[in-house]
Structure formats: C-alpha cells, structure tokens
Amino acid sequence: MMIKTGFPRCLVLVGAAAVLTACGSLGAATEPHTGSRHGAPMPPASLASRLDDPPSPSQPPSGREPERRPPASSGPGYEGYEGEARDGAFPDVPPRSGDASASAAPPAAGPSGTGSALPRSALVGASDAYRRWGLDRPLERPPAPPAVKPALGRSGPQAWGLPPIVRQVPTDQRVVFVTIDDGIEKDPRFVEQARELGLPFTAFLTDNVIGDHYDYFDQLRRLGNPMENHTLTHPSLAGMAYDDQVREICGQRDILWNRFGQQPRLFRPPFGEYDETTLRAAGFCGAQTVVLWRAEMETHGLAYRSGDHLLPGDIILAHFRGPEQLEGQSMTDMITGLVRAIQAQGFTIGRLEDYV
C-alpha cells in the first residue's frame, strides 16, 4: 500500500514541476535575452530600445540648448536671417556644399579658365547678380568654420591676461576676411551689393562719422555682418592716458549696445596704433580680441604689409568711403575691385567671427 500510495503522489509532484517549467519558458519567450554588446546580459527588448533612444531634442544632455553657429555668409542664400539673435541663438542655415542635400543641387559654371563646375550650393548671393556688380563669377561659399576656434598667440612681450592681437587667422583654408572701417560713406547701393553678392564682412564703427545714421549700418547688420568697436572719435590711442582710452572704447561699446542690442567683442584701434594701456582698456571694456590687418584695399588695389599676395587667413582692411576719398570711385566700385582681387588669387571670403 505504501508503494501504491507514494507512486501517484510522486507522479503529481513531477507533473507540477513540468507545468511550472513550461510556464517559465512561455514567460521568457516574450522578451528573449539576446546578449549585450559588452558581454553582460541584455535587458528585455522593450527596455533596451528605450535605453538606446537618443535624448529628446527638447532636453539636451547638458541641460541647456545646444550651441548653434551663425551662418558663414549673408545674402539671399540665407533668407530669413535677420542678423545675430540675442542670447546666442541663431536661425537655421542652408546646407553647406558637401552635405547630402546640397550635393543634389544642379551644377553651375565654374570659374572662367578653370574648366571645373561648382555646385550651386557652393555659391552665395543671388543668381546672376554678380554680373550686375561687374564680377566674372559669384562668390564661392566659404569652407565650414572650425569646430574649435584656433588659438591666437600673443604679440611680442604682451602680458598675459590681455586680449590677443590678430592680423592673420591661423588656418590652411583658402579663405580671407574682409573688414570695413569707420562709416564715413553710407551708400545705399552697397546694402544692395552686400545682399545680392552674399558678401560677409565685419564692420568696425566710429561714432563721430556716423552721427544719426546707425539705421544704415543696422541694415548691413541684419544681413549677418557684425558691427564691432572702432572708438568714439578715431584718435591715435597709443600714449593716451588709461582713463581717456577707456572713455573712447567703452563709450563706443555702449553706443553699439544701445543701437543694436549687442555688445561688440572685437576691437580695432584707429590707425592700428596701440600700446599696452590700449590692450588693458580694451579688455576692461569687454573686447576679447584686438583685430589688425595684413592687407589693405587702397584706391589702386590691394597693398600688403609683407609680400605681394594674399595668404590663407589674411585679414583685409577696407573703409566706408565714397568718391571724395576714392578719386571718383564709388563704394561699390571699390568693393567690386576687392572681390575681384580676392577671387583672382583663388580665395573666398569667410566670416571673421567664426574664427576669432
């Protein structure tokens, strides 16, 4: 009897174990463990997909909005761009040459004599507008700016903690930078020219020659061209007392802030003349870099501080001048001559603030 009674009881226990094992197999089959890329057990598929999802665009990993660069050029190719927005936000820009969406653009005629064809995405400015301004071809889009701005060295025995001085940006790209000073001439056709050519430049403004005409320079700023500091009255700063230099530099900083809602971060001393007191005053007034130049656009063409041609990263000086200062040439004539000279040497024009 003991044997007969124990045998069915044993069968019951074995049967129950089999049922439990089967139930466990069914439960595991809903989310199989396929193994981790790192050799550790993988979480269930539903959880793994959530772990691998990229973070939501509305919640960047750093807890702040991702940095967005301003466009490297201005003009009709950048429709909707109304200059630098405050707080570091910039509007979206069209794809650069080399992007997948840009590579689908139809080809355009290459530079005369080269036999090459440039995609339209490599050009800036309005279609065929370059002919109106006396150019052989449109401006090429500048290369993408570096992800990290190049380090700017100190000039001679310059003390640590003072703003660096730059005449030429450290780069091997075939790009140069146009800067335009003062603000004497206010030719409305230059606004058209800058817009239609997609011409990027940086202006260094002096208050006493602008007077009540900051609205003219605001039009240029809204095309994407920064307005930087060139003092109130354009004195030679070298040798002036510290307080007087601060008054000149900080005074123009405050005017630019009040007019445009932006604090300038670049400073150019008038005539390129400065001393260590100038650098201390510029730093006190918020200037991050002191910008000089290696080439200058004069009435009869480019003049160089050394050599006889442009080099990668050269900063070029021009001025807001008209027929009285340019021997009868207009501001737009001068700019056309400058662009032709840059193109003839195989360079395009970049946006200085993308590099310094």
mmCIF file of C-alpha atoms in Angstrom:
data_model
loop_
_atom_site.group_PDB
_atom_site.id
_atom_site.type_symbol
_atom_site.label_atom_id
_atom_site.label_comp_id
_atom_site.label_asym_id
_atom_site.label_seq_id
_atom_site.Cartn_x
_atom_site.Cartn_y
_atom_site.Cartn_z
ATOM 1 C CA MET A 1 0.000 0.000 0.000
ATOM 2 C CA MET A 2 2.811 2.373 0.796
ATOM 3 C CA ILE A 3 4.310 1.786 -2.606
ATOM 4 C CA LYS A 4 0.981 2.314 -4.394
ATOM 5 C CA THR A 5 0.173 5.461 -2.416
ATOM 6 C CA GLY A 6 3.627 7.006 -2.854
ATOM 7 C CA PHE A 7 3.782 6.394 -6.602
ATOM 8 C CA PRO A 8 0.746 8.570 -7.564
ATOM 9 C CA ARG A 9 1.998 11.245 -5.139
ATOM 10 C CA CYS A 10 5.333 11.200 -6.917
ATOM 11 C CA LEU A 11 3.592 11.486 -10.287
ATOM 12 C CA VAL A 12 1.686 14.535 -9.033
ATOM 13 C CA LEU A 13 4.901 16.253 -7.934
ATOM 14 C CA VAL A 14 6.669 15.501 -11.218
ATOM 15 C CA GLY A 15 3.660 16.773 -13.175
ATOM 16 C CA ALA A 16 3.544 20.006 -11.193
ATOM 17 C CA ALA A 17 7.245 20.631 -11.818
ATOM 18 C CA ALA A 18 6.729 20.113 -15.544
ATOM 19 C CA VAL A 19 3.863 22.637 -15.608
ATOM 20 C CA LEU A 20 5.929 25.236 -13.754
ATOM 21 C CA THR A 21 8.869 24.752 -16.130
ATOM 22 C CA ALA A 22 6.612 25.168 -19.154
ATOM 23 C CA CYS A 23 5.098 28.348 -17.733
ATOM 24 C CA GLY A 24 8.560 29.779 -17.144
ATOM 25 C CA SER A 25 9.544 29.027 -20.745
ATOM 26 C CA LEU A 26 6.449 30.768 -22.086
ATOM 27 C CA GLY A 27 7.159 33.851 -19.956
ATOM 28 C CA ALA A 28 10.777 34.073 -21.127
ATOM 29 C CA ALA A 29 9.759 33.782 -24.769
ATOM 30 C CA THR A 30 8.030 37.203 -24.721
ATOM 31 C CA GLU A 31 11.311 39.108 -24.289
ATOM 32 C CA PRO A 32 14.315 36.939 -25.188
ATOM 33 C CA HIS A 33 17.786 37.846 -23.876
ATOM 34 C CA THR A 34 19.993 38.167 -26.895
ATOM 35 C CA GLY A 35 23.214 39.127 -25.145
ATOM 36 C CA SER A 36 24.847 42.524 -24.652
ATOM 37 C CA ARG A 37 27.363 44.258 -26.913
ATOM 38 C CA HIS A 38 29.521 44.475 -23.775
ATOM 39 C CA GLY A 39 29.199 40.804 -22.789
ATOM 40 C CA ALA A 40 26.692 41.428 -19.975
ATOM 41 C CA PRO A 41 23.088 40.200 -20.014
ATOM 42 C CA MET A 42 20.929 42.419 -22.247
ATOM 43 C CA PRO A 43 17.795 43.992 -20.754
ATOM 44 C CA PRO A 44 14.469 42.987 -22.285
ATOM 45 C CA ALA A 45 13.989 44.259 -25.838
ATOM 46 C CA SER A 46 11.349 46.813 -24.875
ATOM 47 C CA LEU A 47 13.672 48.351 -22.278
ATOM 48 C CA ALA A 48 16.767 48.133 -24.484
ATOM 49 C CA SER A 49 15.063 50.153 -27.198
ATOM 50 C CA ARG A 50 14.305 52.881 -24.705
ATOM 51 C CA LEU A 51 17.902 52.910 -23.433
ATOM 52 C CA ASP A 52 19.299 53.250 -26.963
ATOM 53 C CA ASP A 53 16.944 56.052 -27.980
ATOM 54 C CA PRO A 54 18.687 59.427 -28.483
ATOM 55 C CA PRO A 55 17.777 62.115 -25.952
ATOM 56 C CA SER A 56 14.807 64.284 -26.769
ATOM 57 C CA PRO A 57 15.755 67.463 -28.663
ATOM 58 C CA SER A 58 13.825 69.441 -26.084
ATOM 59 C CA GLN A 59 16.015 68.052 -23.304
ATOM 60 C CA PRO A 60 19.702 68.197 -24.287
ATOM 61 C CA PRO A 61 22.012 66.043 -22.162
ATOM 62 C CA SER A 62 23.842 69.133 -20.885
ATOM 63 C CA GLY A 63 20.661 70.729 -19.605
ATOM 64 C CA ARG A 64 20.988 73.695 -21.976
ATOM 65 C CA GLU A 65 20.213 74.412 -25.581
ATOM 66 C CA PRO A 66 22.839 73.103 -28.000
ATOM 67 C CA GLU A 67 25.106 75.756 -29.490
ATOM 68 C CA ARG A 68 24.113 76.908 -32.965
ATOM 69 C CA ARG A 69 26.613 78.678 -35.197
ATOM 70 C CA PRO A 70 25.693 81.734 -37.200
ATOM 71 C CA PRO A 71 25.873 81.382 -40.963
ATOM 72 C CA ALA A 72 29.267 81.925 -42.512
ATOM 73 C CA SER A 73 27.882 84.327 -45.086
ATOM 74 C CA SER A 74 24.957 86.601 -45.644
ATOM 75 C CA GLY A 75 22.785 87.458 -48.589
ATOM 76 C CA PRO A 76 19.772 85.922 -50.349
ATOM 77 C CA GLY A 77 21.174 82.433 -49.796
ATOM 78 C CA TYR A 78 20.332 82.986 -46.128
ATOM 79 C CA GLU A 79 16.698 84.024 -46.367
ATOM 80 C CA GLY A 80 15.096 84.768 -43.037
ATOM 81 C CA TYR A 81 18.399 85.604 -41.363
ATOM 82 C CA GLU A 82 17.994 88.887 -39.528
ATOM 83 C CA GLY A 83 21.458 89.182 -38.046
ATOM 84 C CA GLU A 84 22.691 87.585 -34.846
ATOM 85 C CA ALA A 85 19.886 86.859 -32.435
ATOM 86 C CA ARG A 86 20.403 87.669 -28.800
ATOM 87 C CA ASP A 87 21.398 85.092 -26.182
ATOM 88 C CA GLY A 88 23.482 83.154 -28.684
ATOM 89 C CA ALA A 89 20.565 81.741 -30.713
ATOM 90 C CA PHE A 90 20.804 81.727 -34.469
ATOM 91 C CA PRO A 91 18.348 80.778 -37.198
ATOM 92 C CA ASP A 92 18.768 77.667 -39.261
ATOM 93 C CA VAL A 93 21.040 77.991 -42.261
ATOM 94 C CA PRO A 94 21.001 76.193 -45.610
ATOM 95 C CA PRO A 95 23.249 73.165 -46.130
ATOM 96 C CA ARG A 96 26.872 73.768 -46.969
ATOM 97 C CA SER A 97 28.471 72.280 -50.025
ATOM 98 C CA GLY A 98 29.212 68.628 -49.393
ATOM 99 C CA ASP A 99 26.047 67.987 -47.379
ATOM 100 C CA ALA A 100 23.804 65.278 -48.743
ATOM 101 C CA SER A 101 21.017 67.724 -49.502
ATOM 102 C CA ALA A 102 23.397 70.178 -51.075
ATOM 103 C CA SER A 103 25.017 67.612 -53.368
ATOM 104 C CA ALA A 104 21.733 67.223 -55.217
ATOM 105 C CA ALA A 105 21.832 70.838 -56.397
ATOM 106 C CA PRO A 106 22.303 71.376 -60.143
ATOM 107 C CA PRO A 107 25.817 72.318 -61.290
ATOM 108 C CA ALA A 108 26.818 75.866 -62.100
ATOM 109 C CA ALA A 109 29.530 77.148 -64.361
ATOM 110 C CA GLY A 110 32.958 77.070 -62.765
ATOM 111 C CA PRO A 111 35.447 79.908 -62.607
ATOM 112 C CA SER A 112 36.472 81.108 -66.037
ATOM 113 C CA GLY A 113 39.566 79.351 -67.264
ATOM 114 C CA THR A 114 39.412 76.506 -64.727
ATOM 115 C CA GLY A 115 37.178 74.167 -66.691
ATOM 116 C CA SER A 116 35.591 72.978 -63.433
ATOM 117 C CA ALA A 117 31.969 73.159 -62.399
ATOM 118 C CA LEU A 118 30.905 74.245 -58.939
ATOM 119 C CA PRO A 119 27.601 73.093 -57.426
ATOM 120 C CA ARG A 120 25.190 75.934 -56.822
ATOM 121 C CA SER A 121 25.331 75.058 -53.133
ATOM 122 C CA ALA A 122 28.988 76.160 -53.207
ATOM 123 C CA LEU A 123 27.985 79.671 -54.290
ATOM 124 C CA VAL A 124 26.418 82.520 -52.339
ATOM 125 C CA GLY A 125 24.390 85.521 -53.410
ATOM 126 C CA ALA A 126 21.519 85.996 -55.812
ATOM 127 C CA SER A 127 21.533 84.179 -59.155
ATOM 128 C CA ASP A 128 23.461 86.157 -61.809
ATOM 129 C CA ALA A 129 23.639 89.225 -59.543
ATOM 130 C CA TYR A 130 27.437 89.124 -59.712
ATOM 131 C CA ARG A 131 27.270 90.345 -63.330
ATOM 132 C CA ARG A 132 25.367 93.424 -62.229
ATOM 133 C CA TRP A 133 28.256 94.283 -59.932
ATOM 134 C CA GLY A 134 30.977 93.733 -62.512
ATOM 135 C CA LEU A 135 32.219 90.307 -61.390
ATOM 136 C CA ASP A 136 33.126 87.372 -63.624
ATOM 137 C CA ARG A 137 31.599 84.837 -61.266
ATOM 138 C CA PRO A 138 29.726 84.690 -57.953
ATOM 139 C CA LEU A 139 31.395 84.244 -54.610
ATOM 140 C CA GLU A 140 32.092 80.684 -53.573
ATOM 141 C CA ARG A 141 30.661 79.651 -50.238
ATOM 142 C CA PRO A 142 33.422 79.693 -47.602
ATOM 143 C CA PRO A 143 34.547 76.406 -46.045
ATOM 144 C CA ALA A 144 32.863 75.236 -42.884
ATOM 145 C CA PRO A 145 34.405 77.061 -39.927
ATOM 146 C CA PRO A 146 36.431 75.001 -37.467
ATOM 147 C CA ALA A 147 34.571 73.274 -34.664
ATOM 148 C CA VAL A 148 37.072 74.837 -32.261
ATOM 149 C CA LYS A 149 38.356 78.325 -32.975
ATOM 150 C CA PRO A 150 42.132 78.421 -33.487
ATOM 151 C CA ALA A 151 44.314 79.639 -30.647
ATOM 152 C CA LEU A 152 45.583 83.181 -31.118
ATOM 153 C CA GLY A 153 49.115 83.810 -29.908
ATOM 154 C CA ARG A 154 50.363 86.824 -28.012
ATOM 155 C CA SER A 155 52.152 89.627 -29.804
ATOM 156 C CA GLY A 156 55.749 90.055 -28.649
ATOM 157 C CA PRO A 157 56.153 90.709 -24.930
ATOM 158 C CA GLN A 158 52.411 91.249 -24.471
ATOM 159 C CA ALA A 159 51.380 90.484 -20.889
ATOM 160 C CA TRP A 160 49.183 87.551 -20.025
ATOM 161 C CA GLY A 161 45.516 88.340 -19.450
ATOM 162 C CA LEU A 162 45.310 90.980 -22.183
ATOM 163 C CA PRO A 163 43.257 90.433 -25.364
ATOM 164 C CA PRO A 164 45.235 88.730 -28.148
ATOM 165 C CA ILE A 165 46.129 90.657 -31.305
ATOM 166 C CA VAL A 166 45.440 89.128 -34.708
ATOM 167 C CA ARG A 167 46.435 90.187 -38.234
ATOM 168 C CA GLN A 168 46.047 86.779 -39.821
ATOM 169 C CA VAL A 169 43.852 83.893 -38.658
ATOM 170 C CA PRO A 170 45.717 80.579 -38.209
ATOM 171 C CA THR A 171 44.167 78.403 -40.953
ATOM 172 C CA ASP A 172 45.224 76.485 -44.031
ATOM 173 C CA GLN A 173 41.859 77.040 -45.724
ATOM 174 C CA ARG A 174 41.751 79.247 -48.834
ATOM 175 C CA VAL A 175 39.739 81.868 -47.026
ATOM 176 C CA VAL A 176 40.347 85.536 -46.165
ATOM 177 C CA PHE A 177 38.346 88.017 -44.113
ATOM 178 C CA VAL A 178 37.061 91.455 -45.146
ATOM 179 C CA THR A 179 36.762 94.205 -42.546
ATOM 180 C CA ILE A 180 35.373 97.690 -43.283
ATOM 181 C CA ASP A 181 36.141 100.641 -41.013
ATOM 182 C CA ASP A 182 34.824 103.987 -39.819
ATOM 183 C CA GLY A 183 31.461 104.666 -41.502
ATOM 184 C CA ILE A 184 32.041 107.888 -43.456
ATOM 185 C CA GLU A 185 30.242 106.707 -46.611
ATOM 186 C CA LYS A 186 26.660 105.438 -46.343
ATOM 187 C CA ASP A 187 25.982 104.394 -49.928
ATOM 188 C CA PRO A 188 22.558 102.671 -50.126
ATOM 189 C CA ARG A 189 23.747 100.733 -53.166
ATOM 190 C CA PHE A 190 26.318 98.986 -51.001
ATOM 191 C CA VAL A 191 23.482 97.464 -48.977
ATOM 192 C CA GLU A 192 22.110 96.041 -52.247
ATOM 193 C CA GLN A 193 25.547 94.850 -53.293
ATOM 194 C CA ALA A 194 26.264 93.124 -49.983
ATOM 195 C CA ARG A 195 22.853 91.451 -50.065
ATOM 196 C CA GLU A 196 22.991 90.310 -53.682
ATOM 197 C CA LEU A 197 26.582 89.065 -53.588
ATOM 198 C CA GLY A 198 26.161 87.393 -50.211
ATOM 199 C CA LEU A 199 29.241 89.284 -49.031
ATOM 200 C CA PRO A 200 30.342 88.505 -45.459
ATOM 201 C CA PHE A 201 32.311 91.232 -43.698
ATOM 202 C CA THR A 202 32.918 92.736 -40.280
ATOM 203 C CA ALA A 203 32.438 96.481 -39.738
ATOM 204 C CA PHE A 204 34.399 98.493 -37.176
ATOM 205 C CA LEU A 205 32.376 101.638 -36.489
ATOM 206 C CA THR A 206 33.387 105.101 -35.260
ATOM 207 C CA ASP A 207 30.612 107.166 -33.734
ATOM 208 C CA ASN A 208 31.566 110.717 -34.744
ATOM 209 C CA VAL A 209 31.440 109.958 -38.501
ATOM 210 C CA ILE A 210 28.151 108.044 -38.240
ATOM 211 C CA GLY A 211 26.101 110.561 -36.307
ATOM 212 C CA ASP A 212 22.402 109.728 -36.530
ATOM 213 C CA HIS A 213 22.791 107.171 -39.340
ATOM 214 C CA TYR A 214 23.104 103.945 -37.376
ATOM 215 C CA ASP A 215 19.977 102.737 -39.170
ATOM 216 C CA TYR A 216 22.091 102.360 -42.330
ATOM 217 C CA PHE A 217 24.548 100.082 -40.546
ATOM 218 C CA ASP A 218 21.697 98.188 -38.935
ATOM 219 C CA GLN A 219 20.578 97.197 -42.447
ATOM 220 C CA LEU A 220 24.013 95.707 -43.033
ATOM 221 C CA ARG A 221 23.996 94.049 -39.618
ATOM 222 C CA ARG A 222 20.685 92.384 -40.403
ATOM 223 C CA LEU A 223 22.323 90.745 -43.416
ATOM 224 C CA GLY A 224 24.575 88.915 -40.948
ATOM 225 C CA ASN A 225 27.530 91.307 -40.809
ATOM 226 C CA PRO A 226 28.671 92.115 -37.248
ATOM 227 C CA MET A 227 29.223 95.699 -36.095
ATOM 228 C CA GLU A 228 32.329 95.977 -33.903
ATOM 229 C CA ASN A 229 34.160 98.696 -31.949
ATOM 230 C CA HIS A 230 36.436 101.369 -33.507
ATOM 231 C CA THR A 231 36.208 104.083 -30.765
ATOM 232 C CA LEU A 232 34.085 107.202 -30.458
ATOM 233 C CA THR A 233 36.272 109.751 -32.273
ATOM 234 C CA HIS A 234 39.075 107.781 -34.019
ATOM 235 C CA PRO A 235 42.094 109.118 -32.090
ATOM 236 C CA SER A 236 45.553 107.577 -32.074
ATOM 237 C CA LEU A 237 45.314 105.771 -28.745
ATOM 238 C CA ALA A 238 48.991 105.000 -28.179
ATOM 239 C CA GLY A 239 50.306 107.292 -25.452
ATOM 240 C CA MET A 240 46.902 108.425 -24.230
ATOM 241 C CA ALA A 241 46.013 108.132 -20.541
ATOM 242 C CA TYR A 242 44.207 104.980 -19.467
ATOM 243 C CA ASP A 243 41.002 106.824 -18.495
ATOM 244 C CA ASP A 244 40.883 108.561 -21.871
ATOM 245 C CA GLN A 245 41.304 105.284 -23.725
ATOM 246 C CA VAL A 246 38.576 103.664 -21.631
ATOM 247 C CA ARG A 247 36.281 106.591 -22.438
ATOM 248 C CA GLU A 248 36.854 106.115 -26.176
ATOM 249 C CA ILE A 249 36.473 102.331 -26.204
ATOM 250 C CA CYS A 250 33.768 101.822 -23.588
ATOM 251 C CA GLY A 251 31.854 104.816 -24.930
ATOM 252 C CA GLN A 252 31.544 103.257 -28.384
ATOM 253 C CA ARG A 253 30.767 99.876 -26.836
ATOM 254 C CA ASP A 254 27.807 101.423 -25.024
ATOM 255 C CA ILE A 255 26.529 103.131 -28.175
ATOM 256 C CA LEU A 256 26.681 99.891 -30.168
ATOM 257 C CA TRP A 257 24.835 98.107 -27.381
ATOM 258 C CA ASN A 258 22.129 100.778 -27.262
ATOM 259 C CA ARG A 259 21.747 100.865 -31.047
ATOM 260 C CA PHE A 260 21.899 97.147 -31.854
ATOM 261 C CA GLY A 261 21.288 95.329 -28.561
ATOM 262 C CA GLN A 262 24.626 93.526 -28.865
ATOM 263 C CA GLN A 263 27.917 94.094 -27.134
ATOM 264 C CA PRO A 264 30.881 94.130 -29.537
ATOM 265 C CA ARG A 265 33.600 91.632 -28.706
ATOM 266 C CA LEU A 266 36.202 92.689 -31.288
ATOM 267 C CA PHE A 267 38.119 95.964 -31.193
ATOM 268 C CA ARG A 268 40.274 97.724 -33.777
ATOM 269 C CA PRO A 269 42.465 100.626 -32.648
ATOM 270 C CA PRO A 270 42.385 103.594 -35.062
ATOM 271 C CA PHE A 271 45.357 103.642 -37.468
ATOM 272 C CA GLY A 272 46.381 100.289 -35.973
ATOM 273 C CA GLU A 273 48.230 102.207 -33.235
ATOM 274 C CA TYR A 274 48.118 100.904 -29.670
ATOM 275 C CA ASP A 275 50.170 100.342 -26.546
ATOM 276 C CA GLU A 276 49.776 98.095 -23.520
ATOM 277 C CA THR A 277 47.439 100.660 -21.985
ATOM 278 C CA THR A 278 45.199 100.239 -25.061
ATOM 279 C CA LEU A 279 45.076 96.496 -24.525
ATOM 280 C CA ARG A 280 44.217 96.921 -20.850
ATOM 281 C CA ALA A 281 41.478 99.429 -21.681
ATOM 282 C CA ALA A 282 40.089 97.223 -24.459
ATOM 283 C CA GLY A 283 39.977 94.224 -22.128
ATOM 284 C CA PHE A 284 38.267 96.301 -19.433
ATOM 285 C CA CYS A 285 35.626 97.339 -21.997
ATOM 286 C CA GLY A 286 34.879 93.719 -22.913
ATOM 287 C CA ALA A 287 36.959 93.285 -26.078
ATOM 288 C CA GLN A 288 38.024 89.668 -26.493
ATOM 289 C CA THR A 289 40.347 90.213 -29.478
ATOM 290 C CA VAL A 290 42.173 93.190 -30.987
ATOM 291 C CA VAL A 291 41.944 92.951 -34.776
ATOM 292 C CA LEU A 292 44.565 94.476 -37.082
ATOM 293 C CA TRP A 293 45.190 93.569 -40.744
ATOM 294 C CA ARG A 294 47.792 92.210 -43.166
ATOM 295 C CA ALA A 295 46.402 93.664 -46.418
ATOM 296 C CA GLU A 296 44.589 96.922 -47.185
ATOM 297 C CA MET A 297 42.321 97.873 -50.068
ATOM 298 C CA GLU A 298 43.551 101.183 -51.448
ATOM 299 C CA THR A 299 42.369 103.223 -54.437
ATOM 300 C CA HIS A 300 44.577 101.318 -56.878
ATOM 301 C CA GLY A 301 44.267 97.836 -55.397
ATOM 302 C CA LEU A 302 45.491 95.705 -52.531
ATOM 303 C CA ALA A 303 48.571 96.717 -50.560
ATOM 304 C CA TYR A 304 50.350 94.193 -48.320
ATOM 305 C CA ARG A 305 52.274 94.580 -45.081
ATOM 306 C CA SER A 306 54.668 91.932 -46.390
ATOM 307 C CA GLY A 307 54.974 90.037 -49.641
ATOM 308 C CA ASP A 308 52.882 90.691 -52.727
ATOM 309 C CA HIS A 309 49.914 88.340 -52.414
ATOM 310 C CA LEU A 310 47.240 87.083 -50.046
ATOM 311 C CA LEU A 311 47.834 84.218 -47.640
ATOM 312 C CA PRO A 312 45.270 81.901 -46.014
ATOM 313 C CA GLY A 313 43.579 83.622 -43.099
ATOM 314 C CA ASP A 314 44.589 87.158 -44.077
ATOM 315 C CA ILE A 315 42.508 89.963 -42.596
ATOM 316 C CA ILE A 316 41.879 92.704 -45.169
ATOM 317 C CA LEU A 317 41.163 96.321 -44.286
ATOM 318 C CA ALA A 318 38.771 98.472 -46.321
ATOM 319 C CA HIS A 319 36.802 101.616 -45.442
ATOM 320 C CA PHE A 320 33.320 103.023 -45.844
ATOM 321 C CA ARG A 321 34.416 105.627 -48.390
ATOM 322 C CA GLY A 322 32.921 107.347 -51.402
ATOM 323 C CA PRO A 323 34.021 109.321 -54.479
ATOM 324 C CA GLU A 324 35.644 112.105 -52.431
ATOM 325 C CA GLN A 325 38.055 109.684 -50.800
ATOM 326 C CA LEU A 326 38.362 107.180 -53.689
ATOM 327 C CA GLU A 327 39.340 109.507 -56.546
ATOM 328 C CA GLY A 328 35.873 109.387 -58.053
ATOM 329 C CA GLN A 329 35.140 105.704 -57.420
ATOM 330 C CA SER A 330 32.035 104.695 -55.523
ATOM 331 C CA MET A 331 31.934 102.413 -52.512
ATOM 332 C CA THR A 332 30.504 99.649 -54.688
ATOM 333 C CA ASP A 333 33.279 100.099 -57.276
ATOM 334 C CA MET A 334 35.850 99.651 -54.531
ATOM 335 C CA ILE A 335 34.162 96.519 -53.178
ATOM 336 C CA THR A 336 33.927 95.023 -56.680
ATOM 337 C CA GLY A 337 37.654 95.599 -57.157
ATOM 338 C CA LEU A 338 38.368 93.978 -53.797
ATOM 339 C CA VAL A 339 36.257 90.896 -54.517
ATOM 340 C CA ARG A 340 37.838 90.504 -57.969
ATOM 341 C CA ALA A 341 41.322 90.649 -56.429
ATOM 342 C CA ILE A 342 40.398 88.018 -53.833
ATOM 343 C CA GLN A 343 38.877 85.706 -56.446
ATOM 344 C CA ALA A 344 41.823 86.152 -58.814
ATOM 345 C CA GLN A 345 44.136 84.764 -56.129
ATOM 346 C CA GLY A 346 41.950 81.713 -55.551
ATOM 347 C CA PHE A 347 40.380 82.705 -52.239
ATOM 348 C CA THR A 348 36.867 83.078 -50.936
ATOM 349 C CA ILE A 349 35.633 85.289 -48.088
ATOM 350 C CA GLY A 350 34.748 83.955 -44.658
ATOM 351 C CA ARG A 351 33.111 85.404 -41.581
ATOM 352 C CA LEU A 352 35.784 86.589 -39.153
ATOM 353 C CA GLU A 353 33.691 85.919 -36.047
ATOM 354 C CA ASP A 354 33.571 82.225 -36.960
ATOM 355 C CA TYR A 355 37.327 82.046 -36.363
ATOM 356 C CA VAL A 356 38.129 84.595 -33.629
#
